[in-house]
Amino acid sequence: MTDPAPVTTGGKTSGTIRFGAVLLAMPLVLWLFLLVILPHIDLLLVSLHERISYGKYEFSLINYIEFFVEPLYWNTYVRTAVMSIMATVLTLLIGFPVSYYIAKMMRGKGKSKSVLFLLCLIPFWVSELVRTFGWMILLRESGVISNFLQWAGIADGPVEMLYNDATIMVGLVYTSMLFMVVPLVSVLDSLDDSLIEAGYDLGGNAFTVTRDIVIPHAMPGIASGCIVVFMLTLGNYLTPNLLGGKDSLWFTEQIYTQFITRFNWESGSAFGFLLLVLSSLIVWFGLKISRQTLSETVG
């Protein structure tokens, strides 16, 4: 005669599941608290102090007042936001057709689709610094493009294409393209082809089908890609600094100057926190415009 199986109460089972869920979530919680939340709290606290003498600080708003009083700072702040938005829009305009082609035109062609994905991924096999130097080699006055223009007779002398806003924009879009393509391909893959065919059967054209069917379905991917690209662009330091030259006005360079050049950690912390506020507000506004929620976008 066998012994009866032990009976597990619902309370113990639910308690075990709850404890397991806590253990699984603990690394993420620790990562968020130690590497994200705690540093930002410290950043805010440091920004609210003014150095009176060596090792002596007082509570003050002077670092934020200095930001709004000095035109160079808030002009650079606004310029960085505007150019980051423009770079995000350009990345979306270029990345959307590429993503649609990979997701729809290459459906069922596994090898060709993999090759296209690989071509998007190849630039990220090297660091951002190497990629940026590659653009400098191409665009400088003694670079590949300048020499080709002279050889073809299009230009009479060396052509300097570095150190302007257009070059910075090219570098930013190139650096961020993969982060727009991947979420768009993922969401466009789930779009049923029969919906597109039905749109054409009902008298639609390429524009109306894209506007009424494709874009609404792809909106979570659009929002996700735009958020990632905007955040990366807004916080980019290498690309604007190297491609824009010493006259480049990018807010991350102002933060670097405060921390590293002037050793003014209080002002640098204030600038960093202001950049965080700016990015949060623009992302929130973008979600409102696209009628998406952060949970839907991340999901």
mmCIF file of C-alpha atoms in Angstrom:
data_model
loop_
_atom_site.group_PDB
_atom_site.id
_atom_site.type_symbol
_atom_site.label_atom_id
_atom_site.label_comp_id
_atom_site.label_asym_id
_atom_site.label_seq_id
_atom_site.Cartn_x
_atom_site.Cartn_y
_atom_site.Cartn_z
ATOM 1 C CA MET A 1 0.000 0.000 0.000
ATOM 2 C CA THR A 2 1.542 3.316 -1.080
ATOM 3 C CA ASP A 3 1.577 6.376 1.092
ATOM 4 C CA PRO A 4 -0.730 9.201 0.048
ATOM 5 C CA ALA A 5 0.896 12.090 -1.833
ATOM 6 C CA PRO A 6 1.636 15.139 0.335
ATOM 7 C CA VAL A 7 -0.914 17.862 0.079
ATOM 8 C CA THR A 8 0.401 21.317 -0.728
ATOM 9 C CA THR A 9 -1.709 24.158 0.480
ATOM 10 C CA GLY A 10 -2.503 27.016 -1.839
ATOM 11 C CA GLY A 11 -0.917 29.490 0.546
ATOM 12 C CA LYS A 12 2.448 27.719 0.528
ATOM 13 C CA THR A 13 2.393 27.340 -3.251
ATOM 14 C CA SER A 14 1.601 31.007 -3.864
ATOM 15 C CA GLY A 15 4.209 31.993 -1.293
ATOM 16 C CA THR A 16 6.871 29.917 -3.063
ATOM 17 C CA ILE A 17 5.962 31.441 -6.424
ATOM 18 C CA ARG A 18 6.081 34.920 -4.945
ATOM 19 C CA PHE A 19 9.485 34.270 -3.354
ATOM 20 C CA GLY A 20 10.820 32.899 -6.656
ATOM 21 C CA ALA A 21 9.558 35.971 -8.508
ATOM 22 C CA VAL A 22 11.317 38.224 -5.987
ATOM 23 C CA LEU A 23 14.586 36.329 -6.449
ATOM 24 C CA LEU A 24 14.327 36.587 -10.229
ATOM 25 C CA ALA A 25 13.592 40.311 -10.079
ATOM 26 C CA MET A 26 16.333 41.070 -7.527
ATOM 27 C CA PRO A 27 19.231 41.484 -10.047
ATOM 28 C CA LEU A 28 17.141 43.897 -12.127
ATOM 29 C CA VAL A 29 16.049 45.843 -9.043
ATOM 30 C CA LEU A 30 19.629 46.088 -7.769
ATOM 31 C CA TRP A 31 20.872 47.149 -11.200
ATOM 32 C CA LEU A 32 18.234 49.879 -11.472
ATOM 33 C CA PHE A 33 18.796 51.124 -7.927
ATOM 34 C CA LEU A 34 22.602 51.035 -7.805
ATOM 35 C CA LEU A 35 23.418 52.101 -11.365
ATOM 36 C CA VAL A 36 20.448 54.296 -12.342
ATOM 37 C CA ILE A 37 18.371 55.635 -9.458
ATOM 38 C CA LEU A 38 21.098 56.165 -6.848
ATOM 39 C CA PRO A 39 23.538 57.990 -9.202
ATOM 40 C CA HIS A 40 20.768 60.303 -10.398
ATOM 41 C CA ILE A 41 19.749 61.121 -6.828
ATOM 42 C CA ASP A 42 23.380 61.912 -6.028
ATOM 43 C CA LEU A 43 23.590 63.972 -9.241
ATOM 44 C CA LEU A 44 20.649 66.071 -8.093
ATOM 45 C CA LEU A 45 22.050 66.546 -4.580
ATOM 46 C CA VAL A 46 25.470 67.614 -5.886
ATOM 47 C CA SER A 47 23.858 70.082 -8.295
ATOM 48 C CA LEU A 48 22.093 71.804 -5.400
ATOM 49 C CA HIS A 49 25.342 72.757 -3.668
ATOM 50 C CA GLU A 50 27.788 75.591 -4.135
ATOM 51 C CA ARG A 51 31.452 75.281 -3.249
ATOM 52 C CA ILE A 52 32.351 77.963 -0.700
ATOM 53 C CA SER A 53 35.883 76.816 -0.010
ATOM 54 C CA TYR A 54 37.899 73.625 -0.159
ATOM 55 C CA GLY A 55 35.691 70.840 1.205
ATOM 56 C CA LYS A 56 32.955 73.269 2.270
ATOM 57 C CA TYR A 57 29.620 73.429 0.440
ATOM 58 C CA GLU A 58 26.308 75.188 0.954
ATOM 59 C CA PHE A 59 22.837 74.564 -0.465
ATOM 60 C CA SER A 60 22.305 76.827 -3.466
ATOM 61 C CA LEU A 61 20.548 77.114 -6.814
ATOM 62 C CA ILE A 62 23.451 79.058 -8.303
ATOM 63 C CA ASN A 63 24.320 76.283 -10.771
ATOM 64 C CA TYR A 64 20.850 76.376 -12.328
ATOM 65 C CA ILE A 65 20.771 80.176 -12.238
ATOM 66 C CA GLU A 66 24.115 80.256 -14.042
ATOM 67 C CA PHE A 67 22.673 78.025 -16.766
ATOM 68 C CA PHE A 68 19.765 80.394 -17.509
ATOM 69 C CA VAL A 69 21.854 83.559 -17.166
ATOM 70 C CA GLU A 70 24.563 82.473 -19.619
ATOM 71 C CA PRO A 71 23.151 82.497 -23.198
ATOM 72 C CA LEU A 72 25.810 80.058 -24.428
ATOM 73 C CA TYR A 73 24.509 77.333 -22.145
ATOM 74 C CA TRP A 74 20.797 77.473 -22.882
ATOM 75 C CA ASN A 75 21.356 78.202 -26.583
ATOM 76 C CA THR A 76 23.445 75.027 -26.784
ATOM 77 C CA TYR A 77 20.770 73.220 -24.743
ATOM 78 C CA VAL A 78 18.001 74.168 -27.184
ATOM 79 C CA ARG A 79 20.190 73.558 -30.230
ATOM 80 C CA THR A 80 21.073 70.069 -29.041
ATOM 81 C CA ALA A 81 17.398 69.235 -28.518
ATOM 82 C CA VAL A 82 16.378 70.537 -31.965
ATOM 83 C CA MET A 83 19.172 68.741 -33.810
ATOM 84 C CA SER A 84 18.491 65.511 -31.897
ATOM 85 C CA ILE A 85 14.835 65.659 -32.931
ATOM 86 C CA MET A 86 15.832 66.341 -36.542
ATOM 87 C CA ALA A 87 18.276 63.410 -36.495
ATOM 88 C CA THR A 88 15.553 61.158 -35.073
ATOM 89 C CA VAL A 89 13.087 62.190 -37.785
ATOM 90 C CA LEU A 90 15.676 61.669 -40.543
ATOM 91 C CA THR A 91 16.596 58.266 -39.126
ATOM 92 C CA LEU A 92 12.905 57.296 -39.145
ATOM 93 C CA LEU A 93 12.378 58.522 -42.715
ATOM 94 C CA ILE A 94 15.373 56.542 -43.948
ATOM 95 C CA GLY A 95 14.907 53.524 -41.713
ATOM 96 C CA PHE A 96 11.193 52.935 -42.315
ATOM 97 C CA PRO A 97 11.454 52.011 -46.041
ATOM 98 C CA VAL A 98 14.502 49.863 -45.282
ATOM 99 C CA SER A 99 12.637 48.078 -42.495
ATOM 100 C CA TYR A 100 9.538 47.575 -44.645
ATOM 101 C CA TYR A 101 11.649 46.100 -47.428
ATOM 102 C CA ILE A 102 13.391 43.689 -45.044
ATOM 103 C CA ALA A 103 10.170 42.667 -43.275
ATOM 104 C CA LYS A 104 7.805 42.393 -46.253
ATOM 105 C CA MET A 105 9.688 42.194 -49.521
ATOM 106 C CA MET A 106 12.174 39.688 -48.107
ATOM 107 C CA ARG A 107 9.528 37.537 -46.369
ATOM 108 C CA GLY A 108 10.227 33.891 -47.178
ATOM 109 C CA LYS A 109 13.740 34.695 -48.383
ATOM 110 C CA GLY A 110 15.599 33.793 -45.232
ATOM 111 C CA LYS A 111 19.124 34.029 -46.633
ATOM 112 C CA SER A 112 18.587 37.399 -48.328
ATOM 113 C CA LYS A 113 16.892 38.775 -45.218
ATOM 114 C CA SER A 114 19.817 37.649 -43.069
ATOM 115 C CA VAL A 115 22.268 39.322 -45.453
ATOM 116 C CA LEU A 116 20.387 42.630 -45.236
ATOM 117 C CA PHE A 117 20.325 42.428 -41.447
ATOM 118 C CA LEU A 118 24.050 41.679 -41.510
ATOM 119 C CA LEU A 119 24.701 44.751 -43.657
ATOM 120 C CA CYS A 120 22.888 46.872 -41.052
ATOM 121 C CA LEU A 121 24.911 45.239 -38.287
ATOM 122 C CA ILE A 122 28.393 45.424 -39.834
ATOM 123 C CA PRO A 123 29.078 49.065 -38.808
ATOM 124 C CA PHE A 124 28.541 48.057 -35.171
ATOM 125 C CA TRP A 125 31.352 45.515 -35.290
ATOM 126 C CA VAL A 126 33.682 48.405 -34.465
ATOM 127 C CA SER A 127 33.384 51.104 -31.834
ATOM 128 C CA GLU A 128 31.673 54.450 -32.347
ATOM 129 C CA LEU A 129 35.081 56.146 -32.241
ATOM 130 C CA VAL A 130 36.378 54.078 -35.171
ATOM 131 C CA ARG A 131 33.177 54.682 -37.168
ATOM 132 C CA THR A 132 33.426 58.430 -36.588
ATOM 133 C CA PHE A 133 37.082 58.504 -37.638
ATOM 134 C CA GLY A 134 36.005 56.638 -40.777
ATOM 135 C CA TRP A 135 33.686 59.510 -41.666
ATOM 136 C CA MET A 136 36.506 61.974 -40.995
ATOM 137 C CA ILE A 137 38.755 60.089 -43.423
ATOM 138 C CA LEU A 138 36.023 60.205 -46.070
ATOM 139 C CA LEU A 139 35.026 63.859 -45.635
ATOM 140 C CA ARG A 140 38.194 65.756 -44.790
ATOM 141 C CA GLU A 141 39.789 67.984 -47.445
ATOM 142 C CA SER A 142 42.488 65.383 -48.153
ATOM 143 C CA GLY A 143 40.020 62.513 -47.868
ATOM 144 C CA VAL A 144 38.535 60.021 -50.287
ATOM 145 C CA ILE A 145 35.538 62.085 -51.460
ATOM 146 C CA SER A 146 37.546 65.292 -51.903
ATOM 147 C CA ASN A 147 40.177 63.474 -53.970
ATOM 148 C CA PHE A 148 37.485 61.818 -56.095
ATOM 149 C CA LEU A 149 35.791 65.166 -56.801
ATOM 150 C CA GLN A 150 39.114 66.633 -57.885
ATOM 151 C CA TRP A 151 39.946 63.594 -60.026
ATOM 152 C CA ALA A 152 36.521 63.768 -61.733
ATOM 153 C CA GLY A 153 36.987 67.470 -62.426
ATOM 154 C CA ILE A 154 33.976 68.458 -60.316
ATOM 155 C CA ALA A 155 36.104 70.465 -57.872
ATOM 156 C CA ASP A 156 39.132 72.633 -58.637
ATOM 157 C CA GLY A 157 40.742 72.128 -55.223
ATOM 158 C CA PRO A 158 40.390 70.307 -51.916
ATOM 159 C CA VAL A 159 36.844 70.266 -50.535
ATOM 160 C CA GLU A 160 36.407 70.388 -46.766
ATOM 161 C CA MET A 161 33.150 68.723 -45.762
ATOM 162 C CA LEU A 162 33.818 68.398 -42.040
ATOM 163 C CA TYR A 163 32.952 70.716 -39.173
ATOM 164 C CA ASN A 164 29.402 71.710 -40.053
ATOM 165 C CA ASP A 165 25.888 70.780 -38.965
ATOM 166 C CA ALA A 166 25.175 68.667 -42.056
ATOM 167 C CA THR A 167 28.181 66.448 -41.333
ATOM 168 C CA ILE A 168 27.126 66.075 -37.699
ATOM 169 C CA MET A 169 23.653 65.050 -38.868
ATOM 170 C CA VAL A 170 25.080 62.434 -41.226
ATOM 171 C CA GLY A 171 27.160 60.961 -38.427
ATOM 172 C CA LEU A 172 24.255 60.899 -35.974
ATOM 173 C CA VAL A 173 21.881 59.211 -38.429
ATOM 174 C CA TYR A 174 24.513 56.662 -39.434
ATOM 175 C CA THR A 175 25.297 55.851 -35.790
ATOM 176 C CA SER A 176 21.634 55.392 -34.837
ATOM 177 C CA MET A 177 20.194 53.621 -37.881
ATOM 178 C CA LEU A 178 20.301 50.071 -36.489
ATOM 179 C CA PHE A 179 18.351 51.105 -33.379
ATOM 180 C CA MET A 180 15.524 52.293 -35.623
ATOM 181 C CA VAL A 181 15.544 49.376 -38.063
ATOM 182 C CA VAL A 182 15.419 46.535 -35.523
ATOM 183 C CA PRO A 183 12.184 47.522 -33.701
ATOM 184 C CA LEU A 184 10.516 48.484 -36.981
ATOM 185 C CA VAL A 185 11.335 45.143 -38.615
ATOM 186 C CA SER A 186 10.085 43.311 -35.526
ATOM 187 C CA VAL A 187 6.698 45.029 -35.544
ATOM 188 C CA LEU A 188 6.266 45.001 -39.340
ATOM 189 C CA ASP A 189 6.900 41.248 -39.383
ATOM 190 C CA SER A 190 3.690 40.802 -37.403
ATOM 191 C CA LEU A 191 1.577 42.743 -39.913
ATOM 192 C CA ASP A 192 -0.713 40.363 -41.807
ATOM 193 C CA ASP A 193 -0.181 40.691 -45.552
ATOM 194 C CA SER A 194 -3.894 40.121 -46.126
ATOM 195 C CA LEU A 195 -4.644 43.486 -44.509
ATOM 196 C CA ILE A 196 -2.431 45.236 -47.039
ATOM 197 C CA GLU A 197 -4.012 43.309 -49.907
ATOM 198 C CA ALA A 198 -7.478 44.205 -48.617
ATOM 199 C CA GLY A 199 -6.485 47.868 -48.559
ATOM 200 C CA TYR A 200 -5.535 47.756 -52.226
ATOM 201 C CA ASP A 201 -8.675 45.733 -53.110
ATOM 202 C CA LEU A 202 -10.815 48.467 -51.536
ATOM 203 C CA GLY A 203 -9.346 51.112 -53.825
ATOM 204 C CA GLY A 204 -6.398 52.251 -51.773
ATOM 205 C CA ASN A 205 -3.030 53.232 -53.173
ATOM 206 C CA ALA A 206 0.469 52.984 -51.729
ATOM 207 C CA PHE A 207 0.081 56.242 -49.805
ATOM 208 C CA THR A 208 -3.320 55.510 -48.240
ATOM 209 C CA VAL A 209 -2.426 51.898 -47.383
ATOM 210 C CA THR A 210 0.765 53.057 -45.703
ATOM 211 C CA ARG A 211 -1.044 55.840 -43.856
ATOM 212 C CA ASP A 212 -4.117 53.874 -42.732
ATOM 213 C CA ILE A 213 -2.759 50.344 -42.276
ATOM 214 C CA VAL A 214 1.019 50.093 -42.117
ATOM 215 C CA ILE A 215 1.850 53.127 -39.965
ATOM 216 C CA PRO A 216 -0.860 52.522 -37.305
ATOM 217 C CA HIS A 217 0.287 48.933 -36.954
ATOM 218 C CA ALA A 218 3.947 49.980 -36.807
ATOM 219 C CA MET A 219 3.362 52.808 -34.324
ATOM 220 C CA PRO A 220 4.732 50.906 -31.261
ATOM 221 C CA GLY A 221 7.917 50.158 -33.209
ATOM 222 C CA ILE A 222 8.117 53.745 -34.448
ATOM 223 C CA ALA A 223 7.763 55.085 -30.911
ATOM 224 C CA SER A 224 10.288 52.589 -29.549
ATOM 225 C CA GLY A 225 12.849 53.321 -32.257
ATOM 226 C CA CYS A 226 12.416 57.081 -31.961
ATOM 227 C CA ILE A 227 12.861 56.985 -28.178
ATOM 228 C CA VAL A 228 16.073 54.965 -28.410
ATOM 229 C CA VAL A 229 17.499 57.027 -31.274
ATOM 230 C CA PHE A 230 16.604 60.332 -29.628
ATOM 231 C CA MET A 231 18.127 59.356 -26.277
ATOM 232 C CA LEU A 232 21.331 58.115 -27.931
ATOM 233 C CA THR A 233 21.588 61.214 -30.110
ATOM 234 C CA LEU A 234 20.887 63.665 -27.297
ATOM 235 C CA GLY A 235 23.560 62.081 -25.123
ATOM 236 C CA ASN A 236 26.090 61.580 -27.912
ATOM 237 C CA TYR A 237 29.495 63.132 -27.331
ATOM 238 C CA LEU A 238 31.989 61.696 -29.804
ATOM 239 C CA THR A 239 30.148 62.273 -33.076
ATOM 240 C CA PRO A 240 29.275 65.992 -32.620
ATOM 241 C CA ASN A 241 32.668 66.721 -31.090
ATOM 242 C CA LEU A 242 34.766 65.037 -33.791
ATOM 243 C CA LEU A 243 32.662 65.805 -36.867
ATOM 244 C CA GLY A 244 31.647 69.271 -35.663
ATOM 245 C CA GLY A 245 35.102 70.383 -34.566
ATOM 246 C CA LYS A 246 35.986 72.830 -31.826
ATOM 247 C CA ASP A 247 33.116 75.146 -32.767
ATOM 248 C CA SER A 248 30.492 72.415 -32.358
ATOM 249 C CA LEU A 249 27.789 73.420 -29.891
ATOM 250 C CA TRP A 250 26.536 70.240 -28.237
ATOM 251 C CA PHE A 251 25.324 70.140 -24.662
ATOM 252 C CA THR A 252 27.216 66.970 -23.703
ATOM 253 C CA GLU A 253 30.410 68.854 -24.517
ATOM 254 C CA GLN A 254 29.368 71.550 -22.037
ATOM 255 C CA ILE A 255 28.853 68.852 -19.404
ATOM 256 C CA TYR A 256 32.282 67.373 -20.192
ATOM 257 C CA THR A 257 33.855 70.815 -19.895
ATOM 258 C CA GLN A 258 32.312 71.409 -16.471
ATOM 259 C CA PHE A 259 33.405 68.032 -15.106
ATOM 260 C CA ILE A 260 36.808 67.484 -16.726
ATOM 261 C CA THR A 261 38.153 70.879 -17.788
ATOM 262 C CA ARG A 262 36.838 73.175 -15.050
ATOM 263 C CA PHE A 263 36.511 70.510 -12.329
ATOM 264 C CA ASN A 264 33.177 72.090 -11.451
ATOM 265 C CA TRP A 265 31.218 68.973 -10.521
ATOM 266 C CA GLU A 266 28.346 70.991 -9.078
ATOM 267 C CA SER A 267 27.687 72.819 -12.345
ATOM 268 C CA GLY A 268 28.302 69.650 -14.381
ATOM 269 C CA SER A 269 25.774 67.766 -12.239
ATOM 270 C CA ALA A 270 23.208 70.525 -12.776
ATOM 271 C CA PHE A 271 23.757 70.396 -16.543
ATOM 272 C CA GLY A 272 23.475 66.601 -16.527
ATOM 273 C CA PHE A 273 20.232 66.736 -14.568
ATOM 274 C CA LEU A 274 18.854 69.388 -16.934
ATOM 275 C CA LEU A 275 19.667 67.096 -19.871
ATOM 276 C CA LEU A 276 17.800 64.282 -18.106
ATOM 277 C CA VAL A 277 14.768 66.539 -17.615
ATOM 278 C CA LEU A 278 14.872 67.610 -21.259
ATOM 279 C CA SER A 279 15.020 64.042 -22.577
ATOM 280 C CA SER A 280 12.226 62.906 -20.242
ATOM 281 C CA LEU A 281 9.934 65.762 -21.278
ATOM 282 C CA ILE A 282 10.494 65.239 -24.999
ATOM 283 C CA VAL A 283 9.969 61.468 -24.707
ATOM 284 C CA TRP A 284 6.759 62.060 -22.723
ATOM 285 C CA PHE A 285 5.556 64.572 -25.322
ATOM 286 C CA GLY A 286 6.393 62.172 -28.148
ATOM 287 C CA LEU A 287 4.403 59.375 -26.492
ATOM 288 C CA LYS A 288 1.435 61.703 -26.117
ATOM 289 C CA ILE A 289 1.573 62.678 -29.787
ATOM 290 C CA SER A 290 1.842 59.065 -30.940
ATOM 291 C CA ARG A 291 -0.862 58.007 -28.441
ATOM 292 C CA GLN A 292 1.394 55.262 -27.127
ATOM 293 C CA THR A 293 2.175 54.267 -23.567
ATOM 294 C CA LEU A 294 5.653 53.447 -22.321
ATOM 295 C CA SER A 295 4.603 49.886 -21.442
ATOM 296 C CA GLU A 296 3.206 49.291 -24.966
ATOM 297 C CA THR A 297 6.336 50.748 -26.541
ATOM 298 C CA VAL A 298 8.714 48.682 -24.456
ATOM 299 C CA GLY A 299 6.589 45.578 -24.959
#
